[in-house]
Amino acid sequence: MKPQIEARIEALIGKLCANHSLELDEYECLLENYSEGAFRLLKKHAQKLRHEIYAHEIFVRGLIEISNICKNNCYYCGIRRDNSNCERYRLTPEQILECSDEGYDLGFRTFVLQGGEDSYFTDAILGGIIREIKSRHPDCAITLSLGERSFESYRFLRESGADRYLLRHETADEEHYNKLHPSEMSFTNRMQCLRNLRELGYYVGCGFMVGSPFQTNKTLAKDLKFIEQFKPEMCGIGPFIPHKDTQFRDYKAGTLELTCYLLSIIRIIHPPILLPATTALGTIDKLGRELGILAGANVVMPNLSPVNVRKKYELYDNKICTGEESAQCRSCLNNRMLSIGYEIVTSRGDLRNTERRV
């Protein structure tokens, strides 16, 4: 890197750390000029900010993949509606409750109910599941990740006891969004859903795939600006990994390096954010989740789903941890975090350094 460019990048990192904000073209410049030196500097600041708020604590979420049936046909997704090779399943309410009971005994205090947009899970059915989990485990938080729903549906689920909602925006650029999704899906509606969730008082999580088809430094800069302005309580980013049964099967996967670079930037943009080191990161590199934590992440999400369905919830190829029992998965992750000087804690893992508590 030329000395003048290196000086420019150091100045931008200094500005970002001071203001937690950059102009759109400045984010783009930071992305265009990735270097190991820039990453080391960003990581150092990200670790400092994360330690000031969360010390060496890592929050753990129990992931329950409730269904791989989906009405949508997103071009990148292995459980897309038109994938006839996908072996479909749906957990019963009783199975979901069994997973939460087992998770509670293992020390989980947040459960993430994730699935495709499956019409079986009406407000009434979901509301009953949420109320029963809260009745059995009142000290736990419930996160939903079930796609786009109406304002009234989100309100009903919130009133039923749901605390948090993850809805990845996928990209903050409408043209890019339209290249990743069929015409019946709407960028405008996705963004409106996020605003509705915020209005209803959820902890809101957004996020995007790193290295997705047609992504550019300009679209990534828009993602960072969106996160800066929206200030989500949570943000899930992970590398794009192609799935063999989608039209993007031959596209390159996102990289570990850029994903970790972005994790550090996002931590600096919004220091209290709850930031997962994702399963996708662990899929592209055997130490991916550890490296994500070292880059500024502070959440891991082991799988509590029944072992016999885990391989069926295949958003991308070669997903890890599909054969492990829940206790195995929890123990493995705990040891991995200890190996890099961090510790999984038994708590709901609420956002800190903020007045909001849910």
mmCIF file with all atom_site columns, N, CA and C in Angstrom, residues 9-76:
data_model
loop_
_atom_site.group_PDB
_atom_site.id
_atom_site.type_symbol
_atom_site.label_atom_id
_atom_site.label_alt_id
_atom_site.label_comp_id
_atom_site.label_asym_id
_atom_site.label_entity_id
_atom_site.label_seq_id
_atom_site.pdbx_PDB_ins_code
_atom_site.Cartn_x
_atom_site.Cartn_y
_atom_site.Cartn_z
_atom_site.occupancy
_atom_site.B_iso_or_equiv
_atom_site.pdbx_formal_charge
_atom_site.auth_seq_id
_atom_site.auth_comp_id
_atom_site.auth_asym_id
_atom_site.auth_atom_id
_atom_site.pdbx_PDB_model_num
ATOM 1   N N  . ILE A 1 9  ? -5.990  5.718   5.294  1.00 0.00 ? 9  ILE A N  1
ATOM 2   C CA . ILE A 1 9  ? -6.734  4.670   5.984  1.00 0.00 ? 9  ILE A CA 1
ATOM 3   C C  . ILE A 1 9  ? -6.592  4.820   7.494  1.00 0.00 ? 9  ILE A C  1
ATOM 4   N N  . GLU A 1 10 ? -5.392  5.114   7.978  1.00 0.00 ? 10 GLU A N  1
ATOM 5   C CA . GLU A 1 10 ? -5.193  5.321   9.415  1.00 0.00 ? 10 GLU A CA 1
ATOM 6   C C  . GLU A 1 10 ? -6.021  6.495   9.910  1.00 0.00 ? 10 GLU A C  1
ATOM 7   N N  . ALA A 1 11 ? -6.114  7.545   9.087  1.00 0.00 ? 11 ALA A N  1
ATOM 8   C CA . ALA A 1 11 ? -6.916  8.713   9.458  1.00 0.00 ? 11 ALA A CA 1
ATOM 9   C C  . ALA A 1 11 ? -8.405  8.346   9.523  1.00 0.00 ? 11 ALA A C  1
ATOM 10  N N  . LEU A 1 12 ? -8.863  7.537   8.569  1.00 0.00 ? 12 LEU A N  1
ATOM 11  C CA . LEU A 1 12 ? -10.271 7.125   8.568  1.00 0.00 ? 12 LEU A CA 1
ATOM 12  C C  . LEU A 1 12 ? -10.583 6.245   9.779  1.00 0.00 ? 12 LEU A C  1
ATOM 13  N N  . ILE A 1 13 ? -9.666  5.358   10.113 1.00 0.00 ? 13 ILE A N  1
ATOM 14  C CA . ILE A 1 13 ? -9.882  4.514   11.294 1.00 0.00 ? 13 ILE A CA 1
ATOM 15  C C  . ILE A 1 13 ? -9.930  5.373   12.551 1.00 0.00 ? 13 ILE A C  1
ATOM 16  N N  . GLY A 1 14 ? -9.059  6.366   12.628 1.00 0.00 ? 14 GLY A N  1
ATOM 17  C CA . GLY A 1 14 ? -9.083  7.285   13.766 1.00 0.00 ? 14 GLY A CA 1
ATOM 18  C C  . GLY A 1 14 ? -10.398 8.032   13.852 1.00 0.00 ? 14 GLY A C  1
ATOM 19  N N  . LYS A 1 15 ? -10.897 8.484   12.707 1.00 0.00 ? 15 LYS A N  1
ATOM 20  C CA . LYS A 1 15 ? -12.183 9.197   12.680 1.00 0.00 ? 15 LYS A CA 1
ATOM 21  C C  . LYS A 1 15 ? -13.323 8.270   13.096 1.00 0.00 ? 15 LYS A C  1
ATOM 22  N N  . LEU A 1 16 ? -13.305 7.036   12.600 1.00 0.00 ? 16 LEU A N  1
ATOM 23  C CA . LEU A 1 16 ? -14.345 6.072   12.942 1.00 0.00 ? 16 LEU A CA 1
ATOM 24  C C  . LEU A 1 16 ? -14.360 5.800   14.444 1.00 0.00 ? 16 LEU A C  1
ATOM 25  N N  . CYS A 1 17 ? -13.179 5.628   15.024 1.00 0.00 ? 17 CYS A N  1
ATOM 26  C CA . CYS A 1 17 ? -13.094 5.347   16.463 1.00 0.00 ? 17 CYS A CA 1
ATOM 27  C C  . CYS A 1 17 ? -13.551 6.539   17.297 1.00 0.00 ? 17 CYS A C  1
ATOM 28  N N  . ALA A 1 18 ? -13.310 7.730   16.816 1.00 0.00 ? 18 ALA A N  1
ATOM 29  C CA . ALA A 1 18 ? -13.690 8.936   17.559 1.00 0.00 ? 18 ALA A CA 1
ATOM 30  C C  . ALA A 1 18 ? -15.181 9.225   17.452 1.00 0.00 ? 18 ALA A C  1
ATOM 31  N N  . ASN A 1 19 ? -15.739 9.017   16.245 1.00 0.00 ? 19 ASN A N  1
ATOM 32  C CA . ASN A 1 19 ? -17.116 9.444   15.980 1.00 0.00 ? 19 ASN A CA 1
ATOM 33  C C  . ASN A 1 19 ? -18.100 8.295   15.822 1.00 0.00 ? 19 ASN A C  1
ATOM 34  N N  . HIS A 1 20 ? -17.602 7.067   15.674 1.00 0.00 ? 20 HIS A N  1
ATOM 35  C CA . HIS A 1 20 ? -18.445 5.904   15.384 1.00 0.00 ? 20 HIS A CA 1
ATOM 36  C C  . HIS A 1 20 ? -19.266 6.137   14.126 1.00 0.00 ? 20 HIS A C  1
ATOM 37  N N  . SER A 1 21 ? -18.684 6.853   13.200 1.00 0.00 ? 21 SER A N  1
ATOM 38  C CA . SER A 1 21 ? -19.397 7.240   11.986 1.00 0.00 ? 21 SER A CA 1
ATOM 39  C C  . SER A 1 21 ? -18.401 7.643   10.914 1.00 0.00 ? 21 SER A C  1
ATOM 40  N N  . LEU A 1 22 ? -18.739 7.314   9.656  1.00 0.00 ? 22 LEU A N  1
ATOM 41  C CA . LEU A 1 22 ? -17.997 7.802   8.494  1.00 0.00 ? 22 LEU A CA 1
ATOM 42  C C  . LEU A 1 22 ? -18.993 8.170   7.408  1.00 0.00 ? 22 LEU A C  1
ATOM 43  N N  . GLU A 1 23 ? -18.543 8.941   6.458  1.00 0.00 ? 23 GLU A N  1
ATOM 44  C CA . GLU A 1 23 ? -19.354 9.205   5.271  1.00 0.00 ? 23 GLU A CA 1
ATOM 45  C C  . GLU A 1 23 ? -19.372 7.949   4.405  1.00 0.00 ? 23 GLU A C  1
ATOM 46  N N  . LEU A 1 24 ? -20.348 7.862   3.519  1.00 0.00 ? 24 LEU A N  1
ATOM 47  C CA . LEU A 1 24 ? -20.501 6.689   2.669  1.00 0.00 ? 24 LEU A CA 1
ATOM 48  C C  . LEU A 1 24 ? -19.236 6.417   1.852  1.00 0.00 ? 24 LEU A C  1
ATOM 49  N N  . ASP A 1 25 ? -18.674 7.451   1.262  1.00 0.00 ? 25 ASP A N  1
ATOM 50  C CA . ASP A 1 25 ? -17.478 7.244   0.447  1.00 0.00 ? 25 ASP A CA 1
ATOM 51  C C  . ASP A 1 25 ? -16.270 6.868   1.302  1.00 0.00 ? 25 ASP A C  1
ATOM 52  N N  . GLU A 1 26 ? -16.289 7.258   2.581  1.00 0.00 ? 26 GLU A N  1
ATOM 53  C CA . GLU A 1 26 ? -15.188 6.894   3.475  1.00 0.00 ? 26 GLU A CA 1
ATOM 54  C C  . GLU A 1 26 ? -15.260 5.412   3.861  1.00 0.00 ? 26 GLU A C  1
ATOM 55  N N  . TYR A 1 27 ? -16.469 4.917   4.097  1.00 0.00 ? 27 TYR A N  1
ATOM 56  C CA . TYR A 1 27 ? -16.609 3.473   4.303  1.00 0.00 ? 27 TYR A CA 1
ATOM 57  C C  . TYR A 1 27 ? -16.121 2.710   3.077  1.00 0.00 ? 27 TYR A C  1
ATOM 58  N N  . GLU A 1 28 ? -16.492 3.203   1.907  1.00 0.00 ? 28 GLU A N  1
ATOM 59  C CA . GLU A 1 28 ? -16.080 2.540   0.671  1.00 0.00 ? 28 GLU A CA 1
ATOM 60  C C  . GLU A 1 28 ? -14.561 2.528   0.535  1.00 0.00 ? 28 GLU A C  1
ATOM 61  N N  . CYS A 1 29 ? -13.927 3.634   0.892  1.00 0.00 ? 29 CYS A N  1
ATOM 62  C CA . CYS A 1 29 ? -12.469 3.720   0.833  1.00 0.00 ? 29 CYS A CA 1
ATOM 63  C C  . CYS A 1 29 ? -11.829 2.714   1.797  1.00 0.00 ? 29 CYS A C  1
ATOM 64  N N  . LEU A 1 30 ? -12.408 2.578   2.979  1.00 0.00 ? 30 LEU A N  1
ATOM 65  C CA . LEU A 1 30 ? -11.892 1.633   3.966  1.00 0.00 ? 30 LEU A CA 1
ATOM 66  C C  . LEU A 1 30 ? -11.989 0.198   3.447  1.00 0.00 ? 30 LEU A C  1
ATOM 67  N N  . LEU A 1 31 ? -13.062 -0.088  2.713  1.00 0.00 ? 31 LEU A N  1
ATOM 68  C CA . LEU A 1 31 ? -13.254 -1.426  2.159  1.00 0.00 ? 31 LEU A CA 1
ATOM 69  C C  . LEU A 1 31 ? -12.352 -1.686  0.954  1.00 0.00 ? 31 LEU A C  1
ATOM 70  N N  . GLU A 1 32 ? -12.166 -0.680  0.148  1.00 0.00 ? 32 GLU A N  1
ATOM 71  C CA . GLU A 1 32 ? -11.337 -0.837  -1.050 1.00 0.00 ? 32 GLU A CA 1
ATOM 72  C C  . GLU A 1 32 ? -9.866  -1.038  -0.712 1.00 0.00 ? 32 GLU A C  1
ATOM 73  N N  . ASN A 1 33 ? -9.466  -0.578  0.450  1.00 0.00 ? 33 ASN A N  1
ATOM 74  C CA . ASN A 1 33 ? -8.053  -0.609  0.809  1.00 0.00 ? 33 ASN A CA 1
ATOM 75  C C  . ASN A 1 33 ? -7.790  -1.525  1.995  1.00 0.00 ? 33 ASN A C  1
ATOM 76  N N  . TYR A 1 34 ? -8.450  -2.688  1.968  1.00 0.00 ? 34 TYR A N  1
ATOM 77  C CA . TYR A 1 34 ? -8.199  -3.694  3.002  1.00 0.00 ? 34 TYR A CA 1
ATOM 78  C C  . TYR A 1 34 ? -6.710  -4.053  3.010  1.00 0.00 ? 34 TYR A C  1
ATOM 79  N N  . SER A 1 35 ? -6.158  -4.148  4.197  1.00 0.00 ? 35 SER A N  1
ATOM 80  C CA . SER A 1 35 ? -4.791  -4.648  4.352  1.00 0.00 ? 35 SER A CA 1
ATOM 81  C C  . SER A 1 35 ? -4.693  -5.291  5.721  1.00 0.00 ? 35 SER A C  1
ATOM 82  N N  . GLU A 1 36 ? -3.698  -6.133  5.907  1.00 0.00 ? 36 GLU A N  1
ATOM 83  C CA . GLU A 1 36 ? -3.502  -6.757  7.215  1.00 0.00 ? 36 GLU A CA 1
ATOM 84  C C  . GLU A 1 36 ? -3.232  -5.708  8.285  1.00 0.00 ? 36 GLU A C  1
ATOM 85  N N  . GLY A 1 37 ? -2.510  -4.657  7.908  1.00 0.00 ? 37 GLY A N  1
ATOM 86  C CA . GLY A 1 37 ? -2.220  -3.596  8.866  1.00 0.00 ? 37 GLY A CA 1
ATOM 87  C C  . GLY A 1 37 ? -3.471  -2.862  9.294  1.00 0.00 ? 37 GLY A C  1
ATOM 88  N N  . ALA A 1 38 ? -4.356  -2.560  8.325  1.00 0.00 ? 38 ALA A N  1
ATOM 89  C CA . ALA A 1 38 ? -5.615  -1.881  8.653  1.00 0.00 ? 38 ALA A CA 1
ATOM 90  C C  . ALA A 1 38 ? -6.476  -2.775  9.538  1.00 0.00 ? 38 ALA A C  1
ATOM 91  N N  . PHE A 1 39 ? -6.505  -4.078  9.224  1.00 0.00 ? 39 PHE A N  1
ATOM 92  C CA . PHE A 1 39 ? -7.303  -4.997  10.028 1.00 0.00 ? 39 PHE A CA 1
ATOM 93  C C  . PHE A 1 39 ? -6.768  -5.090  11.457 1.00 0.00 ? 39 PHE A C  1
ATOM 94  N N  . ARG A 1 40 ? -5.459  -5.169  11.607 1.00 0.00 ? 40 ARG A N  1
ATOM 95  C CA . ARG A 1 40 ? -4.879  -5.233  12.965 1.00 0.00 ? 40 ARG A CA 1
ATOM 96  C C  . ARG A 1 40 ? -5.274  -4.018  13.785 1.00 0.00 ? 40 ARG A C  1
ATOM 97  N N  . LEU A 1 41 ? -5.261  -2.848  13.159 1.00 0.00 ? 41 LEU A N  1
ATOM 98  C CA . LEU A 1 41 ? -5.609  -1.620  13.866 1.00 0.00 ? 41 LEU A CA 1
ATOM 99  C C  . LEU A 1 41 ? -7.096  -1.604  14.233 1.00 0.00 ? 41 LEU A C  1
ATOM 100 N N  . LEU A 1 42 ? -7.943  -1.978  13.284 1.00 0.00 ? 42 LEU A N  1
ATOM 101 C CA . LEU A 1 42 ? -9.380  -2.032  13.554 1.00 0.00 ? 42 LEU A CA 1
ATOM 102 C C  . LEU A 1 42 ? -9.689  -3.057  14.649 1.00 0.00 ? 42 LEU A C  1
ATOM 103 N N  . LYS A 1 43 ? -9.057  -4.225  14.550 1.00 0.00 ? 43 LYS A N  1
ATOM 104 C CA . LYS A 1 43 ? -9.302  -5.284  15.532 1.00 0.00 ? 43 LYS A CA 1
ATOM 105 C C  . LYS A 1 43 ? -8.894  -4.840  16.931 1.00 0.00 ? 43 LYS A C  1
ATOM 106 N N  . LYS A 1 44 ? -7.783  -4.146  17.033 1.00 0.00 ? 44 LYS A N  1
ATOM 107 C CA . LYS A 1 44 ? -7.322  -3.648  18.330 1.00 0.00 ? 44 LYS A CA 1
ATOM 108 C C  . LYS A 1 44 ? -8.369  -2.728  18.960 1.00 0.00 ? 44 LYS A C  1
ATOM 109 N N  . HIS A 1 45 ? -8.900  -1.801  18.171 1.00 0.00 ? 45 HIS A N  1
ATOM 110 C CA . HIS A 1 45 ? -9.916  -0.881  18.689 1.00 0.00 ? 45 HIS A CA 1
ATOM 111 C C  . HIS A 1 45 ? -11.221 -1.612  19.001 1.00 0.00 ? 45 HIS A C  1
ATOM 112 N N  . ALA A 1 46 ? -11.604 -2.576  18.141 1.00 0.00 ? 46 ALA A N  1
ATOM 113 C CA . ALA A 1 46 ? -12.841 -3.329  18.359 1.00 0.00 ? 46 ALA A CA 1
ATOM 114 C C  . ALA A 1 46 ? -12.764 -4.140  19.651 1.00 0.00 ? 46 ALA A C  1
ATOM 115 N N  . GLN A 1 47 ? -11.619 -4.783  19.878 1.00 0.00 ? 47 GLN A N  1
ATOM 116 C CA . GLN A 1 47 ? -11.445 -5.564  21.103 1.00 0.00 ? 47 GLN A CA 1
ATOM 117 C C  . GLN A 1 47 ? -11.519 -4.671  22.338 1.00 0.00 ? 47 GLN A C  1
ATOM 118 N N  . LYS A 1 48 ? -10.918 -3.515  22.255 1.00 0.00 ? 48 LYS A N  1
ATOM 119 C CA . LYS A 1 48 ? -10.922 -2.587  23.392 1.00 0.00 ? 48 LYS A CA 1
ATOM 120 C C  . LYS A 1 48 ? -12.350 -2.171  23.733 1.00 0.00 ? 48 LYS A C  1
ATOM 121 N N  . LEU A 1 49 ? -13.116 -1.799  22.721 1.00 0.00 ? 49 LEU A N  1
ATOM 122 C CA . LEU A 1 49 ? -14.488 -1.368  22.953 1.00 0.00 ? 49 LEU A CA 1
ATOM 123 C C  . LEU A 1 49 ? -15.337 -2.505  23.502 1.00 0.00 ? 49 LEU A C  1
ATOM 124 N N  . ARG A 1 50 ? -15.192 -3.693  22.918 1.00 0.00 ? 50 ARG A N  1
ATOM 125 C CA . ARG A 1 50 ? -15.964 -4.834  23.388 1.00 0.00 ? 50 ARG A CA 1
ATOM 126 C C  . ARG A 1 50 ? -15.605 -5.187  24.830 1.00 0.00 ? 50 ARG A C  1
ATOM 127 N N  . HIS A 1 51 ? -14.312 -5.146  25.168 1.00 0.00 ? 51 HIS A N  1
ATOM 128 C CA . HIS A 1 51 ? -13.882 -5.466  26.539 1.00 0.00 ? 51 HIS A CA 1
ATOM 129 C C  . HIS A 1 51 ? -14.405 -4.449  27.547 1.00 0.00 ? 51 HIS A C  1
ATOM 130 N N  . GLU A 1 52 ? -14.479 -3.184  27.160 1.00 0.00 ? 52 GLU A N  1
ATOM 131 C CA . GLU A 1 52 ? -14.983 -2.156  28.066 1.00 0.00 ? 52 GLU A CA 1
ATOM 132 C C  . GLU A 1 52 ? -16.432 -2.416  28.467 1.00 0.00 ? 52 GLU A C  1
ATOM 133 N N  . ILE A 1 53 ? -17.186 -3.035  27.566 1.00 0.00 ? 53 ILE A N  1
ATOM 134 C CA . ILE A 1 53 ? -18.610 -3.260  27.822 1.00 0.00 ? 53 ILE A CA 1
ATOM 135 C C  . ILE A 1 53 ? -18.890 -4.677  28.315 1.00 0.00 ? 53 ILE A C  1
ATOM 136 N N  . TYR A 1 54 ? -18.256 -5.668  27.685 1.00 0.00 ? 54 TYR A N  1
ATOM 137 C CA . TYR A 1 54 ? -18.586 -7.063  27.953 1.00 0.00 ? 54 TYR A CA 1
ATOM 138 C C  . TYR A 1 54 ? -17.439 -7.879  28.547 1.00 0.00 ? 54 TYR A C  1
ATOM 139 N N  . ALA A 1 55 ? -16.275 -7.244  28.768 1.00 0.00 ? 55 ALA A N  1
ATOM 140 C CA . ALA A 1 55 ? -15.101 -7.952  29.300 1.00 0.00 ? 55 ALA A CA 1
ATOM 141 C C  . ALA A 1 55 ? -14.814 -9.175  28.420 1.00 0.00 ? 55 ALA A C  1
ATOM 142 N N  . HIS A 1 56 ? -14.608 -10.342 29.058 1.00 0.00 ? 56 HIS A N  1
ATOM 143 C CA . HIS A 1 56 ? -14.305 -11.555 28.301 1.00 0.00 ? 56 HIS A CA 1
ATOM 144 C C  . HIS A 1 56 ? -15.500 -12.503 28.250 1.00 0.00 ? 56 HIS A C  1
ATOM 145 N N  . GLU A 1 57 ? -16.698 -11.953 28.469 1.00 0.00 ? 57 GLU A N  1
ATOM 146 C CA . GLU A 1 57 ? -17.900 -12.773 28.454 1.00 0.00 ? 57 GLU A CA 1
ATOM 147 C C  . GLU A 1 57 ? -18.412 -12.976 27.029 1.00 0.00 ? 57 GLU A C  1
ATOM 148 N N  . ILE A 1 58 ? -18.792 -14.195 26.726 1.00 0.00 ? 58 ILE A N  1
ATOM 149 C CA . ILE A 1 58 ? -19.415 -14.534 25.451 1.00 0.00 ? 58 ILE A CA 1
ATOM 150 C C  . ILE A 1 58 ? -20.814 -15.044 25.741 1.00 0.00 ? 58 ILE A C  1
ATOM 151 N N  . PHE A 1 59 ? -21.794 -14.447 25.103 1.00 0.00 ? 59 PHE A N  1
ATOM 152 C CA . PHE A 1 59 ? -23.178 -14.858 25.298 1.00 0.00 ? 59 PHE A CA 1
ATOM 153 C C  . PHE A 1 59 ? -23.507 -16.016 24.359 1.00 0.00 ? 59 PHE A C  1
ATOM 154 N N  . VAL A 1 60 ? -24.300 -16.934 24.870 1.00 0.00 ? 60 VAL A N  1
ATOM 155 C CA . VAL A 1 60 ? -24.650 -18.121 24.094 1.00 0.00 ? 60 VAL A CA 1
ATOM 156 C C  . VAL A 1 60 ? -26.161 -18.131 23.874 1.00 0.00 ? 60 VAL A C  1
ATOM 157 N N  . ARG A 1 61 ? -26.558 -18.430 22.645 1.00 0.00 ? 61 ARG A N  1
ATOM 158 C CA . ARG A 1 61 ? -27.978 -18.522 22.278 1.00 0.00 ? 61 ARG A CA 1
ATOM 159 C C  . ARG A 1 61 ? -28.268 -19.947 21.831 1.00 0.00 ? 61 ARG A C  1
ATOM 160 N N  . GLY A 1 62 ? -29.364 -20.503 22.274 1.00 0.00 ? 62 GLY A N  1
ATOM 161 C CA . GLY A 1 62 ? -29.752 -21.842 21.847 1.00 0.00 ? 62 GLY A CA 1
ATOM 162 C C  . GLY A 1 62 ? -30.623 -21.764 20.610 1.00 0.00 ? 62 GLY A C  1
ATOM 163 N N  . LEU A 1 63 ? -30.088 -22.237 19.494 1.00 0.00 ? 63 LEU A N  1
ATOM 164 C CA . LEU A 1 63 ? -30.777 -22.143 18.208 1.00 0.00 ? 63 LEU A CA 1
ATOM 165 C C  . LEU A 1 63 ? -31.676 -23.358 18.001 1.00 0.00 ? 63 LEU A C  1
ATOM 166 N N  . ILE A 1 64 ? -32.959 -23.108 17.735 1.00 0.00 ? 64 ILE A N  1
ATOM 167 C CA . ILE A 1 64 ? -33.915 -24.172 17.440 1.00 0.00 ? 64 ILE A CA 1
ATOM 168 C C  . ILE A 1 64 ? -34.489 -23.900 16.047 1.00 0.00 ? 64 ILE A C  1
ATOM 169 N N  . GLU A 1 65 ? -34.108 -24.742 15.092 1.00 0.00 ? 65 GLU A N  1
ATOM 170 C CA . GLU A 1 65 ? -34.533 -24.561 13.699 1.00 0.00 ? 65 GLU A CA 1
ATOM 171 C C  . GLU A 1 65 ? -35.868 -25.268 13.521 1.00 0.00 ? 65 GLU A C  1
ATOM 172 N N  . ILE A 1 66 ? -36.957 -24.501 13.570 1.00 0.00 ? 66 ILE A N  1
ATOM 173 C CA . ILE A 1 66 ? -38.273 -25.109 13.750 1.00 0.00 ? 66 ILE A CA 1
ATOM 174 C C  . ILE A 1 66 ? -38.883 -25.655 12.454 1.00 0.00 ? 66 ILE A C  1
ATOM 175 N N  . SER A 1 67 ? -38.418 -25.167 11.300 1.00 0.00 ? 67 SER A N  1
ATOM 176 C CA . SER A 1 67 ? -38.988 -25.640 10.032 1.00 0.00 ? 67 SER A CA 1
ATOM 177 C C  . SER A 1 67 ? -38.092 -25.211 8.873  1.00 0.00 ? 67 SER A C  1
ATOM 178 N N  . ASN A 1 68 ? -37.964 -26.095 7.874  1.00 0.00 ? 68 ASN A N  1
ATOM 179 C CA . ASN A 1 68 ? -37.254 -25.688 6.652  1.00 0.00 ? 68 ASN A CA 1
ATOM 180 C C  . ASN A 1 68 ? -38.213 -25.546 5.480  1.00 0.00 ? 68 ASN A C  1
ATOM 181 N N  . ILE A 1 69 ? -39.488 -25.398 5.800  1.00 0.00 ? 69 ILE A N  1
ATOM 182 C CA . ILE A 1 69 ? -40.505 -25.129 4.775  1.00 0.00 ? 69 ILE A CA 1
ATOM 183 C C  . ILE A 1 69 ? -40.606 -23.617 4.606  1.00 0.00 ? 69 ILE A C  1
ATOM 184 N N  . CYS A 1 70 ? -40.508 -23.132 3.371  1.00 0.00 ? 70 CYS A N  1
ATOM 185 C CA . CYS A 1 70 ? -40.510 -21.689 3.143  1.00 0.00 ? 70 CYS A CA 1
ATOM 186 C C  . CYS A 1 70 ? -41.275 -21.345 1.870  1.00 0.00 ? 70 CYS A C  1
ATOM 187 N N  . LYS A 1 71 ? -42.079 -20.297 1.950  1.00 0.00 ? 71 LYS A N  1
ATOM 188 C CA . LYS A 1 71 ? -42.858 -19.870 0.789  1.00 0.00 ? 71 LYS A CA 1
ATOM 189 C C  . LYS A 1 71 ? -42.020 -19.049 -0.184 1.00 0.00 ? 71 LYS A C  1
ATOM 190 N N  . ASN A 1 72 ? -40.849 -18.607 0.253  1.00 0.00 ? 72 ASN A N  1
ATOM 191 C CA . ASN A 1 72 ? -40.029 -17.721 -0.572 1.00 0.00 ? 72 ASN A CA 1
ATOM 192 C C  . ASN A 1 72 ? -39.059 -18.504 -1.456 1.00 0.00 ? 72 ASN A C  1
ATOM 193 N N  . ASN A 1 73 ? -38.518 -17.798 -2.445 1.00 0.00 ? 73 ASN A N  1
ATOM 194 C CA . ASN A 1 73 ? -37.658 -18.441 -3.437 1.00 0.00 ? 73 ASN A CA 1
ATOM 195 C C  . ASN A 1 73 ? -36.354 -17.671 -3.587 1.00 0.00 ? 73 ASN A C  1
ATOM 196 N N  . CYS A 1 74 ? -35.776 -17.236 -2.468 1.00 0.00 ? 74 CYS A N  1
ATOM 197 C CA . CYS A 1 74 ? -34.537 -16.453 -2.509 1.00 0.00 ? 74 CYS A CA 1
ATOM 198 C C  . CYS A 1 74 ? -33.468 -17.231 -3.267 1.00 0.00 ? 74 CYS A C  1
ATOM 199 N N  . TYR A 1 75 ? -32.778 -16.549 -4.159 1.00 0.00 ? 75 TYR A N  1
ATOM 200 C CA . TYR A 1 75 ? -31.910 -17.230 -5.113 1.00 0.00 ? 75 TYR A CA 1
ATOM 201 C C  . TYR A 1 75 ? -30.704 -17.917 -4.474 1.00 0.00 ? 75 TYR A C  1
ATOM 202 N N  . TYR A 1 76 ? -30.337 -17.505 -3.260 1.00 0.00 ? 76 TYR A N  1
ATOM 203 C CA . TYR A 1 76 ? -29.126 -18.005 -2.609 1.00 0.00 ? 76 TYR A CA 1
ATOM 204 C C  . TYR A 1 76 ? -29.392 -19.112 -1.599 1.00 0.00 ? 76 TYR A C  1
#
